[in-house]
CSV table of C-alpha atoms in Angstrom, one decimal:
chain,number,residue,atom,x,y,z
A,56,MET,CA,-19.6,-10.8,10.2
A,57,THR,CA,-15.8,-10.9,9.9
A,58,ILE,CA,-14.5,-9.1,6.9
A,59,ILE,CA,-10.9,-9.6,5.8
A,60,SER,CA,-8.7,-8.6,2.9
A,61,ILE,CA,-5.2,-9.5,1.8
A,62,HIS,CA,-2.5,-7.7,-0.1
A,63,GLN,CA,1.3,-7.5,-0.5
A,64,PRO,CA,2.7,-4.5,1.4
A,65,GLY,CA,3.9,-2.0,-1.2
A,66,TYR,CA,6.1,1.1,-1.2
A,67,LEU,CA,4.3,4.4,-0.5
A,68,PRO,CA,1.0,2.8,-1.5
A,69,TRP,CA,-1.9,4.5,-3.3
A,70,LEU,CA,-5.3,5.2,-1.8
A,71,GLY,CA,-6.9,2.0,-3.1
A,72,PHE,CA,-4.6,0.0,-0.9
A,73,PHE,CA,-5.8,1.9,2.2
A,74,ASP,CA,-9.4,1.8,1.1
A,75,LYS,CA,-9.2,-2.0,1.2
A,76,ILE,CA,-7.7,-1.9,4.7
A,77,LEU,CA,-10.4,0.5,5.8
A,78,SER,CA,-13.1,-1.8,4.5
A,79,SER,CA,-11.8,-4.7,6.5
A,80,GLU,CA,-11.9,-5.8,10.2
A,81,LYS,CA,-8.7,-7.8,9.7
A,82,PHE,CA,-6.1,-7.1,7.0
A,83,VAL,CA,-3.4,-9.6,6.0
A,84,PHE,CA,0.0,-8.4,4.8
A,85,LEU,CA,0.9,-11.1,2.2
A,86,ASP,CA,4.6,-11.2,2.9
A,87,ASP,CA,5.5,-14.9,2.2
A,88,VAL,CA,4.8,-14.9,-1.5
A,89,GLN,CA,7.4,-14.5,-4.3
A,90,TYR,CA,8.7,-11.0,-4.9
A,91,GLN,CA,7.4,-9.6,-8.2
A,92,LYS,CA,9.7,-7.4,-10.2
A,93,ASN,CA,8.3,-4.1,-11.7
A,94,GLU,CA,5.2,-4.2,-9.5
A,95,PHE,CA,4.3,-1.9,-6.6
A,96,GLN,CA,6.2,-3.8,-4.0
A,97,ASN,CA,9.2,-1.5,-4.4
A,98,ARG,CA,7.9,1.5,-6.3
A,99,ASN,CA,5.1,4.0,-6.6
A,100,LYS,CA,4.2,7.3,-8.3
A,101,ILE,CA,4.2,10.9,-7.1
A,102,ARG,CA,2.7,14.0,-8.8
A,103,VAL,CA,5.3,16.3,-10.4
A,104,PHE,CA,5.1,19.6,-12.2
A,105,ASN,CA,5.0,18.0,-15.6
A,106,GLY,CA,3.0,14.9,-14.8
A,107,GLU,CA,4.0,11.8,-12.8
A,108,MET,CA,7.3,10.3,-11.6
A,109,TRP,CA,8.2,6.8,-10.3
A,110,LEU,CA,10.1,6.4,-7.1
A,111,THR,CA,11.8,3.0,-7.1
A,112,VAL,CA,13.7,1.3,-4.2
A,113,PRO,CA,16.5,-0.7,-5.7
A,114,VAL,CA,16.6,-4.3,-4.3
A,115,LYS,CA,18.8,-7.4,-4.3
A,116,THR,CA,16.9,-10.5,-5.2
A,117,LYS,CA,17.4,-14.1,-6.4
A,118,SER,CA,14.9,-16.3,-8.2
A,119,ASN,CA,12.1,-17.3,-5.9
A,120,THR,CA,13.0,-14.7,-3.2
A,121,LEU,CA,10.0,-14.2,-0.9
A,122,LEU,CA,8.8,-10.7,-0.4
A,123,LYS,CA,9.7,-10.7,3.3
A,124,ASP,CA,13.3,-11.7,2.4
A,125,VAL,CA,14.0,-9.0,-0.2
A,126,LYS,CA,17.1,-6.9,0.7
A,127,ILE,CA,17.4,-3.2,-0.2
A,128,ASP,CA,20.3,-2.3,-2.4
A,129,TYR,CA,22.2,0.8,-1.1
A,130,THR,CA,25.0,0.9,-3.7
A,131,SER,CA,23.2,4.0,-5.2
A,132,ASN,CA,22.0,6.9,-3.0
A,133,TRP,CA,18.3,6.3,-3.8
A,134,ILE,CA,17.3,7.8,-0.4
A,135,LYS,CA,18.7,11.2,-1.3
A,136,LYS,CA,17.0,11.0,-4.7
A,137,HIS,CA,13.6,10.2,-3.3
A,138,ILE,CA,13.8,12.9,-0.6
A,139,LYS,CA,14.9,15.5,-3.1
A,140,SER,CA,12.1,14.5,-5.5
A,141,ILE,CA,9.5,14.7,-2.8
A,142,GLU,CA,10.7,18.1,-1.5
A,143,LEU,CA,11.0,19.6,-4.9
A,144,ASN,CA,7.5,18.7,-5.9
A,145,TYR,CA,5.5,18.9,-2.7
A,146,SER,CA,7.2,21.6,-0.6
A,147,ASN,CA,4.6,24.1,-1.7
A,148,SER,CA,1.7,21.9,-0.9
A,149,LYS,CA,-0.5,23.3,1.9
A,150,PHE,CA,0.3,20.6,4.6
A,151,PHE,CA,3.7,19.4,3.5
A,152,ASN,CA,5.4,20.7,6.7
A,153,ASN,CA,2.8,18.9,8.9
A,154,TYR,CA,4.1,15.5,7.9
A,155,TRP,CA,7.4,15.7,6.1
A,156,SER,CA,9.7,15.7,9.2
A,157,GLU,CA,8.3,12.4,10.4
A,158,LEU,CA,8.1,10.8,7.0
A,159,GLU,CA,11.7,11.9,6.1
A,160,SER,CA,13.0,10.2,9.3
A,161,ILE,CA,11.5,6.9,8.0
A,162,PHE,CA,13.4,7.3,4.7
A,163,LYS,CA,16.7,8.0,6.6
A,164,ARG,CA,16.7,4.9,8.8
A,165,LYS,CA,18.2,2.6,6.2
A,166,TYR,CA,16.3,-0.6,6.7
A,167,ASP,CA,17.9,-3.9,5.7
A,168,ASN,CA,14.7,-5.4,4.2
A,169,LEU,CA,12.2,-3.9,1.8
A,170,MET,CA,9.4,-5.2,4.0
A,171,GLU,CA,10.6,-3.4,7.0
A,172,LEU,CA,10.7,-0.1,5.1
A,173,ASN,CA,7.2,-0.7,3.5
A,174,ILE,CA,5.6,-1.6,6.8
A,175,GLU,CA,6.9,1.5,8.5
A,176,MET,CA,5.6,3.7,5.7
A,177,ILE,CA,2.2,1.9,5.8
A,178,LYS,CA,2.0,2.3,9.6
A,179,PHE,CA,2.7,6.0,9.2
A,180,PHE,CA,-0.2,6.4,6.6
A,181,LEU,CA,-2.6,4.3,8.7
A,182,GLU,CA,-2.0,6.5,11.7
A,183,LYS,CA,-2.5,9.8,9.7
A,184,LEU,CA,-5.6,8.4,7.9
A,185,LYS,CA,-7.0,7.3,11.2
A,186,ILE,CA,-7.5,3.6,10.1
A,187,ASN,CA,-7.4,1.2,13.0
A,188,THR,CA,-8.0,-2.1,11.3
A,189,LYS,CA,-6.2,-5.1,12.9
A,190,THR,CA,-3.2,-6.2,10.7
A,191,ILE,CA,-1.6,-9.7,10.5
A,192,PHE,CA,1.3,-11.1,8.5
A,193,SER,CA,0.5,-14.1,6.3
A,194,SER,CA,3.9,-15.7,7.3
A,195,GLU,CA,2.5,-15.9,10.9
A,196,LEU,CA,-0.2,-18.3,9.7
A,197,ASN,CA,2.1,-20.9,8.1
A,198,ILE,CA,0.0,-21.6,5.1
A,199,SER,CA,1.9,-22.9,2.1
A,200,ASP,CA,-0.9,-23.4,-0.4
A,201,LYS,CA,-0.9,-21.4,-3.6
A,202,SER,CA,-3.3,-19.0,-5.4
A,203,SER,CA,-7.0,-19.4,-4.6
A,204,ASP,CA,-6.3,-22.2,-2.0
A,205,ARG,CA,-4.0,-20.0,-0.1
A,206,ILE,CA,-6.5,-17.2,0.1
A,207,LEU,CA,-9.3,-19.6,1.2
A,208,LYS,CA,-7.2,-21.1,4.0
A,209,ILE,CA,-6.2,-17.6,5.2
A,210,CYS,CA,-9.9,-16.7,5.4
A,211,LYS,CA,-10.7,-19.9,7.3
A,212,ALA,CA,-7.8,-19.4,9.7
A,213,LEU,CA,-9.1,-16.0,10.6
A,214,ASP,CA,-12.8,-17.1,10.8
A,215,ALA,CA,-13.8,-14.8,7.9
A,216,ASP,CA,-17.2,-14.9,6.4
A,217,THR,CA,-16.5,-12.2,3.9
A,218,TYR,CA,-13.4,-11.7,1.8
A,219,ILE,CA,-12.7,-8.5,-0.1
A,220,SER,CA,-10.7,-9.2,-3.3
A,221,GLY,CA,-9.1,-6.9,-5.9
A,222,ILE,CA,-10.6,-7.1,-9.4
A,223,SER,CA,-7.8,-9.4,-10.5
A,224,GLY,CA,-9.2,-12.1,-8.1
A,225,LYS,CA,-11.9,-12.8,-10.8
A,226,ASN,CA,-9.1,-14.4,-12.8
A,227,TYR,CA,-7.9,-16.9,-10.2
A,228,LEU,CA,-10.3,-17.3,-7.3
A,229,ASN,CA,-12.3,-20.5,-7.2
A,230,LEU,CA,-15.6,-18.9,-6.1
A,231,ASP,CA,-17.3,-22.3,-5.7
A,232,ASP,CA,-14.8,-23.3,-3.0
A,233,PHE,CA,-15.5,-20.1,-1.1
A,234,GLU,CA,-19.2,-20.6,-1.3
A,235,LYS,CA,-18.9,-24.2,0.0
A,236,ASN,CA,-17.1,-22.8,3.0
A,237,SER,CA,-19.8,-20.1,3.6
A,238,ILE,CA,-17.4,-17.2,2.7
A,239,ASN,CA,-18.8,-14.4,0.6
A,240,VAL,CA,-16.4,-12.9,-1.9
A,241,ILE,CA,-16.8,-9.2,-2.6
A,242,PHE,CA,-14.7,-7.5,-5.4
A,243,GLN,CA,-13.4,-4.0,-4.4
A,244,LYS,CA,-15.0,-1.1,-6.3
A,245,PHE,CA,-12.8,1.7,-5.3
A,246,GLN,CA,-13.9,5.2,-6.3
A,247,HIS,CA,-10.9,7.4,-6.4
A,248,PRO,CA,-11.5,10.8,-4.6
A,249,THR,CA,-10.6,14.0,-6.3
A,250,TYR,CA,-9.0,16.9,-4.3
A,251,GLN,CA,-6.8,19.9,-4.8
A,252,GLN,CA,-3.4,18.8,-5.9
A,253,VAL,CA,-0.3,21.1,-5.9
A,254,PHE,CA,-0.2,20.9,-9.7
A,255,GLU,CA,-3.1,20.8,-12.3
A,256,PRO,CA,-4.8,18.9,-13.9
A,257,PHE,CA,-5.7,16.2,-11.3
A,258,HIS,CA,-3.9,12.9,-11.6
A,259,LEU,CA,-5.3,9.6,-10.2
A,260,ASN,CA,-3.4,6.9,-8.4
A,261,MET,CA,-0.6,8.8,-6.7
A,262,SER,CA,1.0,7.7,-3.5
A,263,ALA,CA,-1.1,8.4,-0.4
A,264,MET,CA,1.5,11.1,0.4
A,265,ASP,CA,-0.2,13.2,-2.3
A,266,LEU,CA,-3.5,13.3,-0.4
A,267,LEU,CA,-1.9,14.0,3.0
A,268,PHE,CA,0.3,16.8,1.7
A,269,ASN,CA,-2.5,18.5,-0.1
A,270,GLU,CA,-5.4,17.9,2.4
A,271,GLY,CA,-3.9,17.4,5.8
A,272,ASN,CA,-6.3,16.3,8.5
A,273,ASN,CA,-9.1,16.3,6.0
A,274,ALA,CA,-7.4,13.3,4.2
A,275,SER,CA,-9.0,10.9,6.6
A,276,LYS,CA,-12.5,12.3,6.0
A,277,ILE,CA,-11.9,12.2,2.2
A,278,ILE,CA,-10.9,8.5,2.0
A,279,LYS,CA,-13.7,7.5,4.3
A,280,LYS,CA,-16.3,9.5,2.4
A,281,TYR,CA,-15.5,7.4,-0.8
A,282,ASN,CA,-15.4,4.1,1.1
A,283,GLU,CA,-18.3,1.8,0.3
A,284,PHE,CA,-18.3,-0.2,3.6
């Protein structure tokens, strides 16, 4: 059985993103689709003393810009803002010092493209969470179809017999086509773990940084404990 999943590479992704990768034998970074404003491709949330805070990477885009072609806008010093926000709110977390130097260096490299930054962040988290799934870029497959047809052709190109979809796939996937091609579609049922955060009460759906800074090496065990596959 070959299990694959597909998703746009986001900025400082949440745990559900990594749960999907963990559940798969092959994971496809969907990088040749249109950039979506106000989604998770260039922003995510961190836990702060009075609730939650968005960290957003400013970008320069035109209409129909593909995600892989989105440029980062450095006219404002957003790197300094993100670094200060993370340090202010996580410096007292138990394992902050175990990871921050390496993660901070990624912030400071000043990537030209948003995709380059996101992928470096994701690679960092995959390593720390001990997830070894094979990853592929959709742009390498040269598939130009849209929506459900695109997903189906990616699955066929990678010899998949099982595709893990997000819940939103129920709204656009043509399940009959997948069945005709002997591909089983499973909808992700992510159960978010709870753990000790630096502030109380517990908030769901923070960046994966939150788990690492608070749980250290135990983070890998926690995310795998809640994984269904």
